[in-house]
Amino acid sequence: MPDERLLSRLDLNLLVALDALLTERNVTRAAARLQLSQPSLSASLGKLRRHFDDQLLARRGNTYELTPLAVRLAEHTTVALDATRRVFESQSRWDPTESEREFIIHCSDYSLATIAPRVTRIAHQQAPHVRMHFVPSSPETMDEVLLRLPSIDALVLPHGVVSELPHLDVIRDDWVAIAATGNERVAGGLTMEVLSESPWVFTYRTRFAFTSVGRQLEQLGVNPWIEAVAESFVMLPLFVEHTERLAIIQRHLSPLAQRMGDVQVLELPFNAVPLLNALWWHPVHEPDPEHRWLREVFTAARIGFEDHDGGAHPG
């Protein structure tokens, strides 16, 4: 059980100050960030130093460095601040037309380019003052994001990357290849031989970060020569145009790919495993009326996808 006497003496303003100081590593910049005077924030730093019995910010020449304790605190402060903010944002009766709530959703650039814009349009119609904050995710940050999941609203990621959490399937997609419009290698269409002999650009190519279709290529005996790795599905056309490279993208991105670069869309010569993206959230959000509304918005955006794409149901 927490020490209630300690909690009763805590000043939440110090948590805000601590987060700014550890992020900026500079009293002047932290004060400007919080729109406080420098003497006021210096006083808060003094209180924090006495509380932790640690300098927190140690001067090194003309700069400050975090002490070992401050480094550990930095890992927890943002999470604690997000959770605290979430507590005081909660309301017994929530009206989306009046709310100024911010929803934080981590997702890939594929989701940013596909379902996220639809979500924002639907949200604006129902709740014009609500903010949707979409944060790009990467394999390197996923462990941290999963640890912070109770204090953020949701993730949009494929099945297999996340599991054993409440979820709502939002986009089913399949895979196509893109090649430069003038690529003579693919003049007769794609074959397994062309896949084997062509250079490639991949999005993810590590032991722990890969696409299902990339792994499937290897299982089919294709060991592609990867000339470039660009950790962005949206940017792939720029690495393909004016080259002999191939890339594989989700079909929903193919119209955007053709607008971005001088590329053509080609059907794959094998049955690629479909991609199923879902909205995932921590069970703590399950009963929240705000979060129920968010899930309804994603459901409406999903239905819009189904109508637009010929009724393909995502799950």
CSV table of C-alpha atoms in Angstrom, one decimal:
chain,number,residue,atom,x,y,z
A,1,MET,CA,0.0,0.0,0.0
A,2,PRO,CA,1.3,3.5,-0.7
A,3,ASP,CA,2.3,5.7,2.1
A,4,GLU,CA,-0.8,8.0,2.4
A,5,ARG,CA,1.2,10.6,4.4
A,6,LEU,CA,3.7,10.9,1.7
A,7,LEU,CA,1.1,11.2,-1.0
A,8,SER,CA,-0.7,13.9,1.0
A,9,ARG,CA,2.4,16.0,0.9
A,10,LEU,CA,3.1,15.7,-2.8
A,11,ASP,CA,2.7,18.8,-5.0
A,12,LEU,CA,1.7,17.8,-8.5
A,13,ASN,CA,3.2,21.0,-9.8
A,14,LEU,CA,6.6,19.6,-8.9
A,15,LEU,CA,5.9,16.6,-11.2
A,16,VAL,CA,5.2,18.9,-14.1
A,17,ALA,CA,8.4,20.9,-13.3
A,18,LEU,CA,10.4,17.7,-13.0
A,19,ASP,CA,9.3,16.4,-16.3
A,20,ALA,CA,10.2,19.7,-18.0
A,21,LEU,CA,13.6,19.9,-16.3
A,22,LEU,CA,14.5,16.3,-17.2
A,23,THR,CA,13.3,16.8,-20.8
A,24,GLU,CA,15.0,20.2,-21.5
A,25,ARG,CA,18.0,19.6,-19.2
A,26,ASN,CA,18.1,23.4,-18.8
A,27,VAL,CA,16.3,25.6,-16.3
A,28,THR,CA,15.8,28.5,-18.7
A,29,ARG,CA,14.3,26.3,-21.5
A,30,ALA,CA,12.2,24.4,-19.0
A,31,ALA,CA,10.8,27.7,-17.6
A,32,ALA,CA,10.0,28.9,-21.1
A,33,ARG,CA,8.3,25.6,-21.9
A,34,LEU,CA,6.0,26.0,-18.8
A,35,GLN,CA,5.6,29.7,-19.3
A,36,LEU,CA,7.1,30.3,-15.8
A,37,SER,CA,9.8,32.7,-14.7
A,38,GLN,CA,13.3,31.3,-14.3
A,39,PRO,CA,13.5,32.1,-10.5
A,40,SER,CA,10.1,30.2,-10.0
A,41,LEU,CA,11.4,27.1,-11.7
A,42,SER,CA,14.8,27.4,-9.9
A,43,ALA,CA,12.8,27.3,-6.7
A,44,SER,CA,11.0,24.1,-7.8
A,45,LEU,CA,14.4,22.6,-8.8
A,46,GLY,CA,15.6,23.3,-5.2
A,47,LYS,CA,12.6,21.6,-3.7
A,48,LEU,CA,13.1,18.6,-6.0
A,49,ARG,CA,16.8,18.4,-5.1
A,50,ARG,CA,15.9,18.4,-1.4
A,51,HIS,CA,13.2,15.8,-1.8
A,52,PHE,CA,15.4,13.4,-3.8
A,53,ASP,CA,18.7,14.4,-2.0
A,54,ASP,CA,20.2,14.5,-5.4
A,55,GLN,CA,21.4,17.3,-7.8
A,56,LEU,CA,19.3,15.9,-10.7
A,57,LEU,CA,20.9,18.4,-13.1
A,58,ALA,CA,24.7,18.5,-12.7
A,59,ARG,CA,26.6,21.3,-14.4
A,60,ARG,CA,29.2,20.2,-16.8
A,61,GLY,CA,30.9,23.4,-18.2
A,62,ASN,CA,28.2,25.4,-19.9
A,63,THR,CA,25.7,22.6,-20.0
A,64,TYR,CA,23.8,20.4,-17.6
A,65,GLU,CA,23.8,16.6,-17.5
A,66,LEU,CA,21.3,14.3,-15.8
A,67,THR,CA,22.6,12.5,-12.7
A,68,PRO,CA,22.2,8.7,-12.7
A,69,LEU,CA,19.1,9.1,-10.5
A,70,ALA,CA,17.6,11.7,-12.9
A,71,VAL,CA,18.1,9.2,-15.8
A,72,ARG,CA,16.0,6.7,-13.9
A,73,LEU,CA,13.4,9.2,-13.0
A,74,ALA,CA,13.1,10.3,-16.7
A,75,GLU,CA,11.9,6.8,-17.6
A,76,HIS,CA,9.0,7.2,-15.2
A,77,THR,CA,8.1,10.9,-15.1
A,78,THR,CA,6.4,11.1,-18.5
A,79,VAL,CA,4.4,8.0,-17.8
A,80,ALA,CA,3.4,9.3,-14.4
A,81,LEU,CA,2.4,12.7,-15.8
A,82,ASP,CA,0.4,11.1,-18.6
A,83,ALA,CA,-1.5,8.9,-16.1
A,84,THR,CA,-2.1,11.8,-13.8
A,85,ARG,CA,-3.4,13.9,-16.7
A,86,ARG,CA,-5.7,11.0,-17.6
A,87,VAL,CA,-7.1,10.8,-14.1
A,88,PHE,CA,-8.1,14.5,-14.0
A,89,GLU,CA,-9.5,14.4,-17.6
A,90,SER,CA,-12.0,11.7,-16.7
A,91,GLN,CA,-15.6,12.7,-16.2
A,92,SER,CA,-18.7,11.0,-15.0
A,93,ARG,CA,-20.7,12.4,-17.9
A,94,TRP,CA,-18.8,13.1,-21.1
A,95,ASP,CA,-20.2,15.1,-24.0
A,96,PRO,CA,-18.0,14.9,-27.1
A,97,THR,CA,-19.5,18.1,-28.5
A,98,GLU,CA,-18.1,20.1,-25.5
A,99,SER,CA,-14.9,18.2,-24.8
A,100,GLU,CA,-11.4,19.4,-25.5
A,101,ARG,CA,-9.9,16.0,-24.7
A,102,GLU,CA,-6.7,14.9,-26.5
A,103,PHE,CA,-6.5,11.2,-27.6
A,104,ILE,CA,-3.0,9.8,-28.1
A,105,ILE,CA,-2.8,6.9,-30.6
A,106,HIS,CA,0.5,5.2,-31.7
A,107,CYS,CA,0.6,3.7,-35.2
A,108,SER,CA,2.7,3.0,-38.2
A,109,ASP,CA,2.9,5.4,-41.2
A,110,TYR,CA,0.7,3.0,-43.1
A,111,SER,CA,-2.1,3.7,-40.6
A,112,LEU,CA,-1.3,7.4,-40.6
A,113,ALA,CA,-1.9,7.4,-44.4
A,114,THR,CA,-5.0,5.3,-44.4
A,115,ILE,CA,-7.4,5.1,-41.5
A,116,ALA,CA,-6.1,8.0,-39.4
A,117,PRO,CA,-7.3,10.8,-41.8
A,118,ARG,CA,-10.8,9.2,-41.8
A,119,VAL,CA,-10.8,9.0,-38.0
A,120,THR,CA,-10.0,12.7,-37.7
A,121,ARG,CA,-12.7,13.7,-40.2
A,122,ILE,CA,-15.4,11.7,-38.3
A,123,ALA,CA,-14.1,12.9,-34.9
A,124,HIS,CA,-14.3,16.5,-36.1
A,125,GLN,CA,-17.9,16.1,-37.2
A,126,GLN,CA,-18.9,14.7,-33.7
A,127,ALA,CA,-16.5,16.5,-31.4
A,128,PRO,CA,-15.0,19.6,-33.1
A,129,HIS,CA,-12.8,20.5,-30.1
A,130,VAL,CA,-11.3,17.1,-29.5
A,131,ARG,CA,-7.7,16.6,-30.6
A,132,MET,CA,-6.4,13.4,-32.2
A,133,HIS,CA,-2.6,13.0,-31.6
A,134,PHE,CA,-1.2,10.3,-33.8
A,135,VAL,CA,2.3,9.3,-32.9
A,136,PRO,CA,4.5,7.3,-35.4
A,137,SER,CA,5.7,4.0,-33.9
A,138,SER,CA,8.8,2.0,-34.7
A,139,PRO,CA,10.1,-1.4,-33.7
A,140,GLU,CA,12.8,0.3,-31.5
A,141,THR,CA,10.1,2.2,-29.4
A,142,MET,CA,7.5,-0.6,-29.2
A,143,ASP,CA,8.6,-1.9,-25.8
A,144,GLU,CA,8.4,1.5,-24.3
A,145,VAL,CA,5.0,2.2,-25.9
A,146,LEU,CA,3.6,-1.1,-24.5
A,147,LEU,CA,4.8,-0.2,-21.0
A,148,ARG,CA,3.1,3.2,-21.4
A,149,LEU,CA,-0.1,1.7,-22.8
A,150,PRO,CA,-2.2,2.4,-19.6
A,151,SER,CA,-1.5,6.1,-20.0
A,152,ILE,CA,-2.1,6.4,-23.8
A,153,ASP,CA,-5.3,5.6,-25.6
A,154,ALA,CA,-4.5,3.0,-28.2
A,155,LEU,CA,-2.2,1.5,-30.8
A,156,VAL,CA,-3.0,0.7,-34.4
A,157,LEU,CA,-0.8,-2.3,-35.4
A,158,PRO,CA,-1.1,-5.6,-37.2
A,159,HIS,CA,-2.0,-8.8,-35.4
A,160,GLY,CA,1.1,-10.7,-34.5
A,161,VAL,CA,3.0,-7.5,-33.4
A,162,VAL,CA,0.6,-7.1,-30.4
A,163,SER,CA,-1.6,-9.8,-28.9
A,164,GLU,CA,-3.6,-10.6,-25.7
A,165,LEU,CA,-5.1,-7.1,-25.4
A,166,PRO,CA,-8.7,-5.8,-26.2
A,167,HIS,CA,-8.8,-4.9,-29.8
A,168,LEU,CA,-11.0,-3.8,-32.7
A,169,ASP,CA,-10.1,-5.0,-36.2
A,170,VAL,CA,-10.0,-1.9,-38.4
A,171,ILE,CA,-8.2,-2.6,-41.8
A,172,ARG,CA,-7.8,-5.8,-43.7
A,173,ASP,CA,-5.4,-5.4,-46.6
A,174,ASP,CA,-3.3,-7.4,-49.1
A,175,TRP,CA,0.0,-6.8,-50.7
A,176,VAL,CA,1.1,-5.6,-54.2
A,177,ALA,CA,4.5,-4.8,-55.7
A,178,ILE,CA,5.6,-1.5,-57.1
A,179,ALA,CA,8.3,-0.9,-59.7
A,180,ALA,CA,9.4,2.1,-61.7
A,181,THR,CA,7.3,2.8,-64.7
A,182,GLY,CA,10.2,2.3,-67.1
A,183,ASN,CA,11.5,-0.9,-65.4
A,184,GLU,CA,12.1,-3.3,-68.3
A,185,ARG,CA,12.6,-6.2,-66.0
A,186,VAL,CA,8.8,-6.3,-65.2
A,187,ALA,CA,7.6,-5.6,-68.8
A,188,GLY,CA,6.0,-9.1,-68.9
A,189,GLY,CA,4.7,-9.0,-65.4
A,190,LEU,CA,6.2,-10.4,-62.2
A,191,THR,CA,7.4,-13.9,-61.9
A,192,MET,CA,9.3,-15.7,-59.1
A,193,GLU,CA,12.4,-15.5,-61.3
A,194,VAL,CA,12.0,-11.7,-61.6
A,195,LEU,CA,11.6,-11.4,-57.8
A,196,SER,CA,14.8,-13.4,-57.3
A,197,GLU,CA,16.9,-11.4,-59.8
A,198,SER,CA,15.8,-7.9,-59.0
A,199,PRO,CA,17.2,-5.5,-56.4
A,200,TRP,CA,14.8,-4.5,-53.6
A,201,VAL,CA,14.0,-1.8,-51.1
A,202,PHE,CA,12.5,-3.1,-47.8
A,203,THR,CA,10.9,-1.4,-44.9
A,204,TYR,CA,12.1,-3.6,-42.1
A,205,ARG,CA,14.9,-6.2,-42.2
A,206,THR,CA,16.1,-7.3,-38.8
A,207,ARG,CA,15.6,-10.4,-36.6
A,208,PHE,CA,12.7,-8.8,-34.7
A,209,ALA,CA,11.4,-6.3,-37.2
A,210,PHE,CA,10.0,-7.6,-40.5
A,211,THR,CA,6.9,-7.8,-42.6
A,212,SER,CA,5.0,-11.0,-42.9
A,213,VAL,CA,5.2,-10.9,-46.7
A,214,GLY,CA,9.0,-10.3,-46.6
A,215,ARG,CA,9.4,-13.4,-44.4
A,216,GLN,CA,7.1,-15.3,-46.8
A,217,LEU,CA,9.4,-14.4,-49.7
A,218,GLU,CA,12.3,-16.2,-47.9
A,219,GLN,CA,10.1,-19.2,-47.2
A,220,LEU,CA,9.3,-19.4,-51.0
A,221,GLY,CA,13.1,-19.6,-51.7
A,222,VAL,CA,13.5,-16.0,-52.8
A,223,ASN,CA,16.5,-14.3,-51.1
A,224,PRO,CA,16.2,-10.8,-52.3
A,225,TRP,CA,19.2,-8.5,-52.8
A,226,ILE,CA,18.2,-5.5,-50.6
A,227,GLU,CA,19.8,-2.4,-51.9
A,228,ALA,CA,18.1,0.0,-49.5
A,229,VAL,CA,16.1,-0.1,-46.2
A,230,ALA,CA,13.6,2.7,-45.6
A,231,GLU,CA,11.5,2.3,-42.5
A,232,SER,CA,8.4,3.9,-44.0
A,233,PHE,CA,5.9,2.3,-46.3
A,234,VAL,CA,4.8,5.7,-47.5
A,235,MET,CA,8.3,6.6,-48.7
A,236,LEU,CA,8.9,3.4,-50.7
A,237,PRO,CA,7.9,4.9,-54.1
A,238,LEU,CA,10.7,7.5,-53.9
A,239,PHE,CA,13.3,4.7,-53.5
A,240,VAL,CA,11.8,2.7,-56.4
A,241,GLU,CA,11.3,5.3,-59.1
A,242,HIS,CA,14.1,5.7,-61.7
A,243,THR,CA,15.6,2.4,-60.5
A,244,GLU,CA,15.3,-1.4,-61.2
A,245,ARG,CA,14.2,-1.9,-57.5
A,246,LEU,CA,11.1,-3.6,-56.4
A,247,ALA,CA,9.1,-3.0,-53.2
A,248,ILE,CA,6.0,-4.5,-51.7
A,249,ILE,CA,3.4,-2.3,-50.2
A,250,GLN,CA,-0.2,-2.6,-48.9
A,251,ARG,CA,-2.8,-2.3,-51.7
A,252,HIS,CA,-4.6,0.6,-49.9
A,253,LEU,CA,-1.4,2.6,-50.3
A,254,SER,CA,-1.0,2.0,-54.0
A,255,PRO,CA,-3.0,5.1,-55.2
A,256,LEU,CA,-0.8,7.2,-52.9
A,257,ALA,CA,2.3,5.5,-54.2
A,258,GLN,CA,1.5,6.3,-57.8
A,259,ARG,CA,0.9,10.0,-56.8
A,260,MET,CA,4.2,10.2,-55.0
A,261,GLY,CA,6.5,8.6,-57.5
A,262,ASP,CA,6.7,7.4,-61.1
A,263,VAL,CA,5.8,3.8,-60.3
A,264,GLN,CA,3.5,1.1,-61.5
A,265,VAL,CA,1.5,-1.4,-59.3
A,266,LEU,CA,2.0,-5.1,-60.0
A,267,GLU,CA,0.3,-8.2,-58.7
A,268,LEU,CA,2.5,-10.6,-56.9
A,269,PRO,CA,3.1,-14.1,-58.4
A,270,PHE,CA,2.2,-15.8,-55.1
A,271,ASN,CA,-0.6,-15.7,-52.6
A,272,ALA,CA,0.7,-13.3,-50.0
A,273,VAL,CA,-0.6,-13.6,-46.4
A,274,PRO,CA,-3.1,-10.7,-45.9
A,275,LEU,CA,-2.5,-8.0,-43.3
A,276,LEU,CA,-5.0,-7.4,-40.5
A,277,ASN,CA,-4.5,-4.1,-38.6
A,278,ALA,CA,-6.3,-3.6,-35.3
A,279,LEU,CA,-6.9,-0.9,-32.7
A,280,TRP,CA,-5.4,-2.2,-29.4
A,281,TRP,CA,-5.9,-0.7,-25.9
A,282,HIS,CA,-5.2,-1.5,-22.3
A,283,PRO,CA,-8.1,-3.1,-20.3
A,284,VAL,CA,-8.0,-0.1,-18.0
A,285,HIS,CA,-9.7,2.0,-20.7
A,286,GLU,CA,-12.5,-0.6,-21.3
A,287,PRO,CA,-15.3,1.1,-19.2
A,288,ASP,CA,-14.3,4.8,-20.0
A,289,PRO,CA,-17.1,6.6,-21.9
A,290,GLU,CA,-14.4,8.7,-23.7
A,291,HIS,CA,-12.7,5.6,-24.9
A,292,ARG,CA,-15.9,3.9,-26.0
A,293,TRP,CA,-16.5,7.0,-28.2
A,294,LEU,CA,-13.0,6.6,-29.6
A,295,ARG,CA,-13.7,3.0,-30.5
A,296,GLU,CA,-17.0,4.0,-32.1
A,297,VAL,CA,-15.2,6.6,-34.3
A,298,PHE,CA,-12.7,3.9,-35.5
A,299,THR,CA,-15.7,1.6,-36.2
A,300,ALA,CA,-17.2,4.3,-38.4
A,301,ALA,CA,-13.9,4.8,-40.1
A,302,ARG,CA,-13.6,1.1,-40.8
A,303,ILE,CA,-17.1,1.0,-42.3
A,304,GLY,CA,-16.1,3.9,-44.5
A,305,PHE,CA,-13.1,1.8,-45.7
A,306,GLU,CA,-15.4,-1.2,-46.4
A,307,ASP,CA,-17.8,1.0,-48.5
A,308,HIS,CA,-15.0,2.7,-50.4
A,309,ASP,CA,-13.1,-0.5,-51.1
A,310,GLY,CA,-15.9,-2.7,-52.3
A,311,GLY,CA,-17.1,-4.2,-49.1
A,312,ALA,CA,-14.0,-6.1,-48.0
A,313,HIS,CA,-14.6,-6.7,-44.3
A,314,PRO,CA,-11.5,-6.3,-42.1
A,315,GLY,CA,-12.2,-9.1,-39.8
